[in-house]
mmCIF file with all atom_site columns, C-alpha atoms in Angstrom:
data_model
loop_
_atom_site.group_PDB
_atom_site.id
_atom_site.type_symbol
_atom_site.label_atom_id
_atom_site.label_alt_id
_atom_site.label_comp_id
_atom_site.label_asym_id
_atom_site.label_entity_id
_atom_site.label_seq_id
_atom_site.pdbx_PDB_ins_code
_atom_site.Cartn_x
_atom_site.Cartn_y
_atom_site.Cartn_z
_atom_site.occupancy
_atom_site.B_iso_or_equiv
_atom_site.pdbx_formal_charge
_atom_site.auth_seq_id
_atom_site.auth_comp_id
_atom_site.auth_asym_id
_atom_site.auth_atom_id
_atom_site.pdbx_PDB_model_num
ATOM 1   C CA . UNK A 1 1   ? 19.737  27.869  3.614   1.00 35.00 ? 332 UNK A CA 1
ATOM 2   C CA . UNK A 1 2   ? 19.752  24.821  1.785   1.00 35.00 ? 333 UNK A CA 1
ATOM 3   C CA . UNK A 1 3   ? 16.896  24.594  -0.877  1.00 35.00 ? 334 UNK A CA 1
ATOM 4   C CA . UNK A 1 4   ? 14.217  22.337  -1.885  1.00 37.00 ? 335 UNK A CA 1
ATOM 5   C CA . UNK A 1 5   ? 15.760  22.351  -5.672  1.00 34.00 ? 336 UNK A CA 1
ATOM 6   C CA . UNK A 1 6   ? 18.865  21.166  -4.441  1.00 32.00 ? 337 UNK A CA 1
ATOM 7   C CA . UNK A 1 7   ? 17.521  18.269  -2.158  1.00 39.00 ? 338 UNK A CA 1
ATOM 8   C CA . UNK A 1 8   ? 15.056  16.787  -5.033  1.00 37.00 ? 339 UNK A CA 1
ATOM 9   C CA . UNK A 1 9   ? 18.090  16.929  -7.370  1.00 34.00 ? 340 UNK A CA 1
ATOM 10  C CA . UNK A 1 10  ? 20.397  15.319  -4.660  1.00 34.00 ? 341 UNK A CA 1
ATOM 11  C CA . UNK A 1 11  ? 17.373  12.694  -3.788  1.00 40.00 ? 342 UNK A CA 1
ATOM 12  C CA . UNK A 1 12  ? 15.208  12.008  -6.950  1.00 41.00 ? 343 UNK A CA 1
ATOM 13  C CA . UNK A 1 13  ? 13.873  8.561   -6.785  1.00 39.00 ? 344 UNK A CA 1
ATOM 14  C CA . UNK A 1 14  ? 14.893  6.491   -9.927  1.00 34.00 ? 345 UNK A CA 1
ATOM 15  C CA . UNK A 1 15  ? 13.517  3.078   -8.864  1.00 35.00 ? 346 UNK A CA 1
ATOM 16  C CA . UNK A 1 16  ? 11.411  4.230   -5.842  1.00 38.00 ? 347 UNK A CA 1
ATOM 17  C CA . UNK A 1 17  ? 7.836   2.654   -5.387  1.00 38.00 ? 348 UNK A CA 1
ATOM 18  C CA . UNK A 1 18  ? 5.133   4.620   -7.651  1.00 37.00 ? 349 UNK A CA 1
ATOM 19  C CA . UNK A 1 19  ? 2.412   7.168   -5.380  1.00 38.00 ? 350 UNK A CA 1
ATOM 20  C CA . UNK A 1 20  ? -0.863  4.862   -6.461  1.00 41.00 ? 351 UNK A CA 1
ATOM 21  C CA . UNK A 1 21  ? -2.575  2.976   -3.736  1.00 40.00 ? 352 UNK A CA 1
ATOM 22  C CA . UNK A 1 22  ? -4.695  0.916   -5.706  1.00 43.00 ? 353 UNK A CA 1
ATOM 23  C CA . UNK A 1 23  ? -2.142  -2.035  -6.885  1.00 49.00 ? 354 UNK A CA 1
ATOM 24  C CA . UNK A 1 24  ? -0.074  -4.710  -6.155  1.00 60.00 ? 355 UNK A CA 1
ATOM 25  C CA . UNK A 1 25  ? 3.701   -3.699  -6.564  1.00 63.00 ? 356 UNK A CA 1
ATOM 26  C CA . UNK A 1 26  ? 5.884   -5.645  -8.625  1.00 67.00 ? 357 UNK A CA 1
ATOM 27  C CA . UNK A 1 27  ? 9.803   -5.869  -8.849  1.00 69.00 ? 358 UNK A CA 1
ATOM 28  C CA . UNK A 1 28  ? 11.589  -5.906  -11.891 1.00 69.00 ? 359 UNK A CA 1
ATOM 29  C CA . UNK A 1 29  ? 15.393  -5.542  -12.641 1.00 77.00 ? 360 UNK A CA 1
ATOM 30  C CA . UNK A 1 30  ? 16.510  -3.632  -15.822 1.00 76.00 ? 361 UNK A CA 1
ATOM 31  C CA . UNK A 1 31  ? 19.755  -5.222  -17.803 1.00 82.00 ? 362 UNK A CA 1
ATOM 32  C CA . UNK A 1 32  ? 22.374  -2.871  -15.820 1.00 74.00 ? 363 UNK A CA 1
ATOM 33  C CA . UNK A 1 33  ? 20.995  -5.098  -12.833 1.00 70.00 ? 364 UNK A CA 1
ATOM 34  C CA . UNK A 1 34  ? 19.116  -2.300  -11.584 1.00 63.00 ? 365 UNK A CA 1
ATOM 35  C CA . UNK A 1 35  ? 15.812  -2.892  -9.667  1.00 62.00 ? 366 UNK A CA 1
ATOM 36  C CA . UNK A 1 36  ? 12.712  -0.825  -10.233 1.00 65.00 ? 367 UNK A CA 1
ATOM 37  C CA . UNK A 1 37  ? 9.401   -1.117  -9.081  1.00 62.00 ? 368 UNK A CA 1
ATOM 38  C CA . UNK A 1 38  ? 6.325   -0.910  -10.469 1.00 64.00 ? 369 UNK A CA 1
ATOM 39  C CA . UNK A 1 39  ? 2.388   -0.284  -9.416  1.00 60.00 ? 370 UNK A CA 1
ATOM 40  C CA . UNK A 1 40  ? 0.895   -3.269  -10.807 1.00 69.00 ? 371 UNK A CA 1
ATOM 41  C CA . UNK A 1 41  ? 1.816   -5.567  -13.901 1.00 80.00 ? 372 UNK A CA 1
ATOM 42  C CA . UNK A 1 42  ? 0.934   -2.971  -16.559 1.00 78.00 ? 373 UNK A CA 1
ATOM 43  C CA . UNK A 1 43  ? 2.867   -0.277  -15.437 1.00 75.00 ? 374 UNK A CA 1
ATOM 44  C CA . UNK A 1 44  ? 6.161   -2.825  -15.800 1.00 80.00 ? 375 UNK A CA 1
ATOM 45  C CA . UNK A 1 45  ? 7.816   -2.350  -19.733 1.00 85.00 ? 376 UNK A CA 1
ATOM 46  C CA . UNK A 1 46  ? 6.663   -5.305  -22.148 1.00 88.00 ? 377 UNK A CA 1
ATOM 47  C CA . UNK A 1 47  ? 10.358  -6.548  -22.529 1.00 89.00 ? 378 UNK A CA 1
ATOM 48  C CA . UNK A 1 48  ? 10.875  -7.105  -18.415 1.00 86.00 ? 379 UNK A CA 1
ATOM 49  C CA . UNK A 1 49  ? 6.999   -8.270  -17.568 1.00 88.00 ? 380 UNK A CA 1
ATOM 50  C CA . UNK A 1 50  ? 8.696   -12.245 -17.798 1.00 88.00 ? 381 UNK A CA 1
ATOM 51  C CA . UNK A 1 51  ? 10.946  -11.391 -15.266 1.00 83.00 ? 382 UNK A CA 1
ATOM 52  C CA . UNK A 1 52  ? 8.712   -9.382  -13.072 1.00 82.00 ? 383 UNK A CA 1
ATOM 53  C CA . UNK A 1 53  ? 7.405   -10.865 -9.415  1.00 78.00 ? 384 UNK A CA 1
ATOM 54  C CA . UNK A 1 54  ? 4.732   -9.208  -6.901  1.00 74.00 ? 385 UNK A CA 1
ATOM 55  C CA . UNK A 1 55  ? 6.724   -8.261  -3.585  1.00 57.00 ? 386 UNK A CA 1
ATOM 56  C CA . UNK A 1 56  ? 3.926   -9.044  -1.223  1.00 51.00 ? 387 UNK A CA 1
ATOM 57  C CA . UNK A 1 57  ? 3.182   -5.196  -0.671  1.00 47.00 ? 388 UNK A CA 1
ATOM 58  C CA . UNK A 1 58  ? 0.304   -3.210  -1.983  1.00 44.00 ? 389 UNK A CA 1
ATOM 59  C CA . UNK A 1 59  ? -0.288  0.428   -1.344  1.00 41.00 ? 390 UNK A CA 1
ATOM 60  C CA . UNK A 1 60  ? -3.560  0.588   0.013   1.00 38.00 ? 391 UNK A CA 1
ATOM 61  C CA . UNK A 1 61  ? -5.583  2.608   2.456   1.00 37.00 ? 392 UNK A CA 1
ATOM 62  C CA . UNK A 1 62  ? -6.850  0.771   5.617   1.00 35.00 ? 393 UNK A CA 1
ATOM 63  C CA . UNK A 1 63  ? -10.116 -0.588  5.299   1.00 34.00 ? 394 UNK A CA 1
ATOM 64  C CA . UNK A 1 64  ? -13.116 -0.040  7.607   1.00 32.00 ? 395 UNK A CA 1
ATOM 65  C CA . UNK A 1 65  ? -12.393 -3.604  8.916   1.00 31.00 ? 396 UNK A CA 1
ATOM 66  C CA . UNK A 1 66  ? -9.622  -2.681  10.550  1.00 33.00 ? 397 UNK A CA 1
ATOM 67  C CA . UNK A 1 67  ? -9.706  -1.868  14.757  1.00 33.00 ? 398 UNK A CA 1
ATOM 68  C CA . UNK A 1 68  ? -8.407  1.389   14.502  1.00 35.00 ? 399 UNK A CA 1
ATOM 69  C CA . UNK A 1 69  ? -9.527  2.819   11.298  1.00 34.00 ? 400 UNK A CA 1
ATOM 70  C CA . UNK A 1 70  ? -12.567 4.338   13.146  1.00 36.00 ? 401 UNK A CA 1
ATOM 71  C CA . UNK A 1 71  ? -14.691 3.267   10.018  1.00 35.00 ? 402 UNK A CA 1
ATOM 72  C CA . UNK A 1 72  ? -12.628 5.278   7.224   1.00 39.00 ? 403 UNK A CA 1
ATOM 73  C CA . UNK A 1 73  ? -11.106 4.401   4.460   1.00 46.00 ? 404 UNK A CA 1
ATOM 74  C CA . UNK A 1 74  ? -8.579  5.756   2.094   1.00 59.00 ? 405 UNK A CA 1
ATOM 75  C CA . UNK A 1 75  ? -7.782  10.029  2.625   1.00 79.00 ? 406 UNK A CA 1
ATOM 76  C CA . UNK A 1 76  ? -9.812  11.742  5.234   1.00 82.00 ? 407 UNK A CA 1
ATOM 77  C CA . UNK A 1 77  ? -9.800  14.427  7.188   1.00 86.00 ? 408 UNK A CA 1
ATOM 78  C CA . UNK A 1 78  ? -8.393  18.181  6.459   1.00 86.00 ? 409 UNK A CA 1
ATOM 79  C CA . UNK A 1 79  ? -5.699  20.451  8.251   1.00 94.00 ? 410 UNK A CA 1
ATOM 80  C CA . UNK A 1 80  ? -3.912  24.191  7.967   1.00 95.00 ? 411 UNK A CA 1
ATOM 81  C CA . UNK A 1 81  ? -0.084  24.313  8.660   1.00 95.00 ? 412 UNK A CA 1
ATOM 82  C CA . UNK A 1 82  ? 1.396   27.466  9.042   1.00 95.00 ? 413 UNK A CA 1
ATOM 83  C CA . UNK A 1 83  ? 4.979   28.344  8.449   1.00 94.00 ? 414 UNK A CA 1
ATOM 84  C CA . UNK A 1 84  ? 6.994   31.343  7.957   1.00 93.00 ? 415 UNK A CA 1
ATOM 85  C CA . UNK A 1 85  ? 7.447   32.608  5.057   1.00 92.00 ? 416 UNK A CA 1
ATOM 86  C CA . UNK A 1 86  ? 10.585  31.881  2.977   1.00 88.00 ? 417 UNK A CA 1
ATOM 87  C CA . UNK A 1 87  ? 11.163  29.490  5.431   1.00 90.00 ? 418 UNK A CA 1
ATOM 88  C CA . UNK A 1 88  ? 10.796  25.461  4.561   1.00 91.00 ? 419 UNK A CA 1
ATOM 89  C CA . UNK A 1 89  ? 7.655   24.102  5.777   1.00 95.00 ? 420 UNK A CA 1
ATOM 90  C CA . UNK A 1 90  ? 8.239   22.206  8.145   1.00 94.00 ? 421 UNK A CA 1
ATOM 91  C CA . UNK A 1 91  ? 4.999   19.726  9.194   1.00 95.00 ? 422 UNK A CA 1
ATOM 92  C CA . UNK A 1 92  ? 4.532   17.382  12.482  1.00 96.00 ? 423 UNK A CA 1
ATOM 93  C CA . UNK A 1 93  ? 3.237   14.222  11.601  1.00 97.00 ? 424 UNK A CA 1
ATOM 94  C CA . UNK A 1 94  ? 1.635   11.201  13.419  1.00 96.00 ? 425 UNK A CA 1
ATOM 95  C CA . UNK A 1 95  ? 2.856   7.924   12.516  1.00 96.00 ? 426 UNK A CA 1
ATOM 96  C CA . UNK A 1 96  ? 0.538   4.787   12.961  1.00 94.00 ? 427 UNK A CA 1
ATOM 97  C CA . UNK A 1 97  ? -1.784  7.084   15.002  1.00 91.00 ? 428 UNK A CA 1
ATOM 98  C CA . UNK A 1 98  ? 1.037   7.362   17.813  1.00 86.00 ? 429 UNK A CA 1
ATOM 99  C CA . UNK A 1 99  ? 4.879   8.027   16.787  1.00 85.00 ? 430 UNK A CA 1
ATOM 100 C CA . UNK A 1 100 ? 5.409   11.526  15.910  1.00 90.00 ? 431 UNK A CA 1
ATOM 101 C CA . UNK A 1 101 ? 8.008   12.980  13.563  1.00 94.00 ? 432 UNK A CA 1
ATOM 102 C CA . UNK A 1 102 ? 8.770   16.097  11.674  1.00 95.00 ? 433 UNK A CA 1
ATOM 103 C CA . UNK A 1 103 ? 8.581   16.117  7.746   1.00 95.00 ? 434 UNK A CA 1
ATOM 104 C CA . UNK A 1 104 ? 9.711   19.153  5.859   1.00 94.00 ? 435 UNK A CA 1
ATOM 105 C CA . UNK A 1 105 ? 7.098   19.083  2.878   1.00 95.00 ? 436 UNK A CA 1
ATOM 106 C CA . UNK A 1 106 ? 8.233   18.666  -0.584  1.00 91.00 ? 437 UNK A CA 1
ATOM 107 C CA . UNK A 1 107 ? 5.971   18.601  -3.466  1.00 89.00 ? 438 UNK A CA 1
ATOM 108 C CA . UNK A 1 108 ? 8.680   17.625  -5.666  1.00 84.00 ? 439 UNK A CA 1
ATOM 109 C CA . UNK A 1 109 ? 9.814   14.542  -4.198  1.00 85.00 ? 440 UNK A CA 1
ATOM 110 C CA . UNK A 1 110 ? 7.493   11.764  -5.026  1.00 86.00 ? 441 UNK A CA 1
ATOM 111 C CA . UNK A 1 111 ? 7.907   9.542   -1.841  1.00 88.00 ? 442 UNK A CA 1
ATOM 112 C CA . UNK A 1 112 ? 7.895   9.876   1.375   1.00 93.00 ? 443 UNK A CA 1
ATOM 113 C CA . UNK A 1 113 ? 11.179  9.420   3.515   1.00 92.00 ? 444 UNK A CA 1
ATOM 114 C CA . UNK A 1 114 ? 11.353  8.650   7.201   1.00 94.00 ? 445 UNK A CA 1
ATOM 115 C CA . UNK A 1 115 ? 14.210  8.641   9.100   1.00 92.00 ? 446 UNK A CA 1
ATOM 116 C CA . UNK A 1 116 ? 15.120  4.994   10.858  1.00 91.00 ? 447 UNK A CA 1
ATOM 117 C CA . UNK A 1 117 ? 14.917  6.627   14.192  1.00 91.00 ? 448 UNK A CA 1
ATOM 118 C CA . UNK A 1 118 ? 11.587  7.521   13.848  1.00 92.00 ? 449 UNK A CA 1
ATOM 119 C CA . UNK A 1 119 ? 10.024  4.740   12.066  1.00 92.00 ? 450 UNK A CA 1
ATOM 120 C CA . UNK A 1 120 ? 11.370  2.645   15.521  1.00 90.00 ? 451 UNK A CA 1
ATOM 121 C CA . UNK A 1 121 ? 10.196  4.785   17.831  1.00 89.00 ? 452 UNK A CA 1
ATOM 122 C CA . UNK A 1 122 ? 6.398   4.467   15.940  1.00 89.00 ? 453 UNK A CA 1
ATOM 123 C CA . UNK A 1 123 ? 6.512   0.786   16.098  1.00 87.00 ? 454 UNK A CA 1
ATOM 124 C CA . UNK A 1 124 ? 7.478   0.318   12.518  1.00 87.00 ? 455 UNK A CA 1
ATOM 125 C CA . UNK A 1 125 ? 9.274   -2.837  12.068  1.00 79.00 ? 456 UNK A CA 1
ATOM 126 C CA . UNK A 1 126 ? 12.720  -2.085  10.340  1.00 72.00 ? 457 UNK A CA 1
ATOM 127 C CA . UNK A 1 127 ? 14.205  -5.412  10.041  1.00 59.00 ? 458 UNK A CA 1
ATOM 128 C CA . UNK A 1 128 ? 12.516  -8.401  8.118   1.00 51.00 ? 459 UNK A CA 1
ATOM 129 C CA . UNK A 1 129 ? 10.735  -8.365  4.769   1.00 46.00 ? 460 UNK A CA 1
ATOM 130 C CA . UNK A 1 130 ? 11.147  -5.523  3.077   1.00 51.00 ? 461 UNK A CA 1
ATOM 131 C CA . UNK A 1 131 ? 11.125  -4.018  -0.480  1.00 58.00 ? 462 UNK A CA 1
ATOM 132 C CA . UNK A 1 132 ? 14.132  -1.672  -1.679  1.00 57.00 ? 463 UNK A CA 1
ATOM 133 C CA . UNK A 1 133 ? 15.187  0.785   -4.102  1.00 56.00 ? 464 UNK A CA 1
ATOM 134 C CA . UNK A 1 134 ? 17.613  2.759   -5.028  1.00 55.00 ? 465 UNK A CA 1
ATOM 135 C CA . UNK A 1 135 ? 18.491  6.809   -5.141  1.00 55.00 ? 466 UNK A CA 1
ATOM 136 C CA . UNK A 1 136 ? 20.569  9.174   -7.058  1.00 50.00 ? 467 UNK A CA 1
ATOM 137 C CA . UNK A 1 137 ? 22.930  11.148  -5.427  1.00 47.00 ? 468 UNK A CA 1
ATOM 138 C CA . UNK A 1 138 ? 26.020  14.029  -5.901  1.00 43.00 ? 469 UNK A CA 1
ATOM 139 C CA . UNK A 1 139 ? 28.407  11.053  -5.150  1.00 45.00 ? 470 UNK A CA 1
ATOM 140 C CA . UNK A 1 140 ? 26.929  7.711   -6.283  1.00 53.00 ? 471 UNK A CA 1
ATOM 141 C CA . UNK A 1 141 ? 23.917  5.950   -5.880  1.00 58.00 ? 472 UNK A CA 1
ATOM 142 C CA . UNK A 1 142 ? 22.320  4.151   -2.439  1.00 63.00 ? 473 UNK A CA 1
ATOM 143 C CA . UNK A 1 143 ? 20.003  1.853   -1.510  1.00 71.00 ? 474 UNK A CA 1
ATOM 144 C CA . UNK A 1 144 ? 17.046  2.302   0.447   1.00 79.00 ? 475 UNK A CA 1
ATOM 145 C CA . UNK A 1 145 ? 14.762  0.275   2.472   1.00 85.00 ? 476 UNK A CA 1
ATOM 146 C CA . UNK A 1 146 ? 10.294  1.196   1.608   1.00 87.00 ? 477 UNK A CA 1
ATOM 147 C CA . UNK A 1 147 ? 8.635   -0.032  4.952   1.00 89.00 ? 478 UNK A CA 1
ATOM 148 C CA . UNK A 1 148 ? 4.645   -0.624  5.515   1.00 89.00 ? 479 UNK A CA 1
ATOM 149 C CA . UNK A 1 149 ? 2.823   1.475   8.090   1.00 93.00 ? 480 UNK A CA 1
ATOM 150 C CA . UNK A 1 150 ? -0.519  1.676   8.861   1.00 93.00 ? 481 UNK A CA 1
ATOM 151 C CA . UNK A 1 151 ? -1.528  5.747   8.774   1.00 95.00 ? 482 UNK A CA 1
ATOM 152 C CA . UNK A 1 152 ? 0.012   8.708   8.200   1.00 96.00 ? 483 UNK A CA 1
ATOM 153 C CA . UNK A 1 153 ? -1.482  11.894  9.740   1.00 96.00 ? 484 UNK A CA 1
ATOM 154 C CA . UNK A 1 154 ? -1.005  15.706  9.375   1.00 96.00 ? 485 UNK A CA 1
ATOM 155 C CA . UNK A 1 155 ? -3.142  17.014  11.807  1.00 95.00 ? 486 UNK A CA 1
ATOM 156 C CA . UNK A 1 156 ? -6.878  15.361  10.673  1.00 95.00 ? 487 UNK A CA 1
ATOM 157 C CA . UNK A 1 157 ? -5.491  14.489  7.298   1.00 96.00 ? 488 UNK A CA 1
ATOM 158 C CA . UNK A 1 158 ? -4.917  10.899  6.967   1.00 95.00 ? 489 UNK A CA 1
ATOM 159 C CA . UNK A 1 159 ? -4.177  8.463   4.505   1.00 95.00 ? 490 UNK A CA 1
ATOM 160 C CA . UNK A 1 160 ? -3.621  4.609   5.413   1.00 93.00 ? 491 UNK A CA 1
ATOM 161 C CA . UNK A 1 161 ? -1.864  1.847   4.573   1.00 91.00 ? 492 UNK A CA 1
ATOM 162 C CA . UNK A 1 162 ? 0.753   3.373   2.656   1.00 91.00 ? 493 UNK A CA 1
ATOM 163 C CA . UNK A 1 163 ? 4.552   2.056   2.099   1.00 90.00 ? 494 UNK A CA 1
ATOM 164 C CA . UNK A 1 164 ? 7.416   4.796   3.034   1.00 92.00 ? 495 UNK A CA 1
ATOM 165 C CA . UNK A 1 165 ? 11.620  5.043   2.333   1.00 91.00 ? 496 UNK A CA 1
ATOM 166 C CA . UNK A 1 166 ? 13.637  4.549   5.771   1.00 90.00 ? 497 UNK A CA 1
ATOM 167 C CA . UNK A 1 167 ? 16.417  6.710   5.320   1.00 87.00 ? 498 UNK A CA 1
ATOM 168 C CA . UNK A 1 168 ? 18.227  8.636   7.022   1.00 85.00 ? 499 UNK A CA 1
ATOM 169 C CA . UNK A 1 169 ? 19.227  12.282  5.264   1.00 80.00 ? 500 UNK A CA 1
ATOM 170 C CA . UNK A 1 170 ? 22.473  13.839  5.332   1.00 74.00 ? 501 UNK A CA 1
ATOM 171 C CA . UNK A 1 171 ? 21.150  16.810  7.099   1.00 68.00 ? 502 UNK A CA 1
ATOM 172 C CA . UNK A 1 172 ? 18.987  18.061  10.081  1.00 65.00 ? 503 UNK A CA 1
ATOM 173 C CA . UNK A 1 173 ? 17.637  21.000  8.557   1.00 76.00 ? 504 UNK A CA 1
ATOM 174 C CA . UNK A 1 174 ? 14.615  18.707  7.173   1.00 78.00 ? 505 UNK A CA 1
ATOM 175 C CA . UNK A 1 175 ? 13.981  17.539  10.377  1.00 89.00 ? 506 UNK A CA 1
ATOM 176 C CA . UNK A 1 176 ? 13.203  13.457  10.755  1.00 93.00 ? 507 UNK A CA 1
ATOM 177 C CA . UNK A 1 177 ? 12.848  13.093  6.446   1.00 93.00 ? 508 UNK A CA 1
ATOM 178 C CA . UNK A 1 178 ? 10.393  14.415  3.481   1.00 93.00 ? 509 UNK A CA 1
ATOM 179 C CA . UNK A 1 179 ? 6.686   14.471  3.263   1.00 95.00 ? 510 UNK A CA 1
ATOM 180 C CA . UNK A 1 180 ? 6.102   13.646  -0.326  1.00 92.00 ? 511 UNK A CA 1
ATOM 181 C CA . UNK A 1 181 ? 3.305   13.311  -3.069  1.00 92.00 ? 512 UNK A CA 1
ATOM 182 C CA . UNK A 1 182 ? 2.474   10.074  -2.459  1.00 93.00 ? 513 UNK A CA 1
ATOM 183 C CA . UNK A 1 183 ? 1.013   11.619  0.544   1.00 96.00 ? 514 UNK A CA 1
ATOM 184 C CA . UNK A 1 184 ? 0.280   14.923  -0.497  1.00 95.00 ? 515 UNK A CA 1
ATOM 185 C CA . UNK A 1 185 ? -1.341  13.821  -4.044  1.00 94.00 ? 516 UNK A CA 1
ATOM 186 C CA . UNK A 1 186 ? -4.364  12.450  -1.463  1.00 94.00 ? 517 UNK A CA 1
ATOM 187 C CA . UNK A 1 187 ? -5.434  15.772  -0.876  1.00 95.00 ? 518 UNK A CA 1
ATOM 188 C CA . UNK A 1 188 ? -5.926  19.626  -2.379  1.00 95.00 ? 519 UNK A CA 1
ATOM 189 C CA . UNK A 1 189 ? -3.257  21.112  -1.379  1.00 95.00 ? 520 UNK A CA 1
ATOM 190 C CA . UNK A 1 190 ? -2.952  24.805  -1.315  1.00 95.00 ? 521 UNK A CA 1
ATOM 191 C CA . UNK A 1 191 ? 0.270   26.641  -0.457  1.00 94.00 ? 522 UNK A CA 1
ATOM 192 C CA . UNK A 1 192 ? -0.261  30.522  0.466   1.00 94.00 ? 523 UNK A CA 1
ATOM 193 C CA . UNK A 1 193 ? 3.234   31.519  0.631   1.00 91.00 ? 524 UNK A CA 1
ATOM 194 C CA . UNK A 1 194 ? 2.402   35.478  1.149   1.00 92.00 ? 525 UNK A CA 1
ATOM 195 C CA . UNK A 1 195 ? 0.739   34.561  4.411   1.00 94.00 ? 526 UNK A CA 1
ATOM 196 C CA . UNK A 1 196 ? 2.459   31.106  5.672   1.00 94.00 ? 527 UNK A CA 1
ATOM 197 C CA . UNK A 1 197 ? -0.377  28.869  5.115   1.00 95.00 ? 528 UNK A CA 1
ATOM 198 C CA . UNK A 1 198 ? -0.529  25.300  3.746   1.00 96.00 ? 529 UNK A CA 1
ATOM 199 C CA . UNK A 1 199 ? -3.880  24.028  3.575   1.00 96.00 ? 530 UNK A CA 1
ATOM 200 C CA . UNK A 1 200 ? -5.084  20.197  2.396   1.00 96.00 ? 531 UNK A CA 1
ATOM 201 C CA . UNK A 1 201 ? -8.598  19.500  1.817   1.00 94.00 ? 532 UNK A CA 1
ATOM 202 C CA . UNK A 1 202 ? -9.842  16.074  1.098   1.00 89.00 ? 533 UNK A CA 1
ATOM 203 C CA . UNK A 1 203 ? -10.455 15.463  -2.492  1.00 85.00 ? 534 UNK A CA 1
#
C-alpha cells in the first residue's frame, strides 16, 4: 500500500499558492529563478516585494451575489465520510456544484490537486490564464498549473471560490488527486480512525 508519508514527501509544495482566502496572490521569483507565490503583499520577503506583481487571482469564497451561491458565503455546510479502517480515505467530491471526482484526503498536503481529466469534465477551463508553481519530486522538480473554480463540495461541506493544482499523479490508488488543507482548514475536522469516520463541522 503506498502511504500518505511517502506521497507528501514525493509532492510537498515549495512554491504552491498559500491556503488563505482572504488576499490577493502575488508572484514573485527568488534569485535561482524560481517562482513562488504569495497571499497578499506582506506575506512576500522584504528583499523580492520590488519585483513582486498581483496575478489577477484571489482566493475567495463566492459571495451571496452570485446565482448559484444560494445566499452563502465562505464554508458551509457539514458531512460524515466513512472509510475503512487502515485504508486511505478516500472522499467523492462535487466540483462547481456538478463534476464529480474522487480525492483521497490528506491533511498533510497543503493544496488541493485535481487531476486534468476531471477539472474538464466539471467545466473548469484548463487552457488560458493561469497561475503556476512548481513541486518537488524523487526525480526532479515539475511544474504545475493552480486553476479557479467556483465550489468545492464534500457532501454539504462547501467552500467557494477557491484556486486548485491540475495535475495529474503518478498513480491511481488516490483516485482523481488530493483533498488538501486549503480545503480541509475550512472546517473541524475529526478523524475517528477506530471506527472509519471522518467528520467536518463548520467552524
Amino acid at each position: 500500500m503506498l502511504r500518505t508519508a511517502l506521497l507528501l514527501a514525493v509532492f510537498g509544495l515549495v512554491a504552491a499558492l498559500p491556503a488563505r482566502v482572504d488576499a490577493e496572490i502575488y508572484k514573485w521569483v527568488d534569485d535561482n529563478g524560481v517562482p513562488h507565490f504569495a497571499d497578499g503583499i506582506d506575506s512576500v520577503p522584504d528583499r523580492y516585494r520590488s519585483r513582486a506583481s498581483p496575478v489577477g487571482l484571489k482566493n475567495e469564497p463566492a459571495t451571496s451575489s452570485g446565482p448559484s451561491s444560494g445566499g452563502k458565503a465562505g464554508p458551509s455546510g457539514g458531512t460524515t465520510i466513512n472509510f475503512t479502517p487502515g485504508q486511505r480515505i478516500l472522499v467523492d467530491v462535487k466540483i462547481n456544484g456538478s463534476g464529480g471526482a474522487r480525492l483521497m484526503l490528506d491533511t498533510g498536503a497543503d493544496r488541493t490537486l485535481i487531476s486534468p481529466r476531471a477539472l474538464q469534465a466539471a467545466g473548469v477551463r484548463i487552457a488560458g490564464p493561469t497561475t503556476t508553481g512548481q513541486i518537488v519530486g524523487a526525480t526532479g522538480s515539475e511544474r504545475i498549473e493552480f486553476v479557479a473554480i467556483d465550489s468545492l463540495e464534500v457532501g454539504d461541506a462547501r467552500v467557494g471560490r477557491m484556486s486548485v493544482g491540475s495535475f495529474n499523479l503518478p498513480t491511481t490508488d488516490v483516485g482523481d488527486g488530493l483533498l488538501g488543507r486549503d480545503f480541509l482548514d475550512q472546517f473541524n475536522v475529526n478523524i475517528d480512525s477506530g471506527k472509519g469516520v471522518v467528520t467536518l463541522s463548520p467552524k
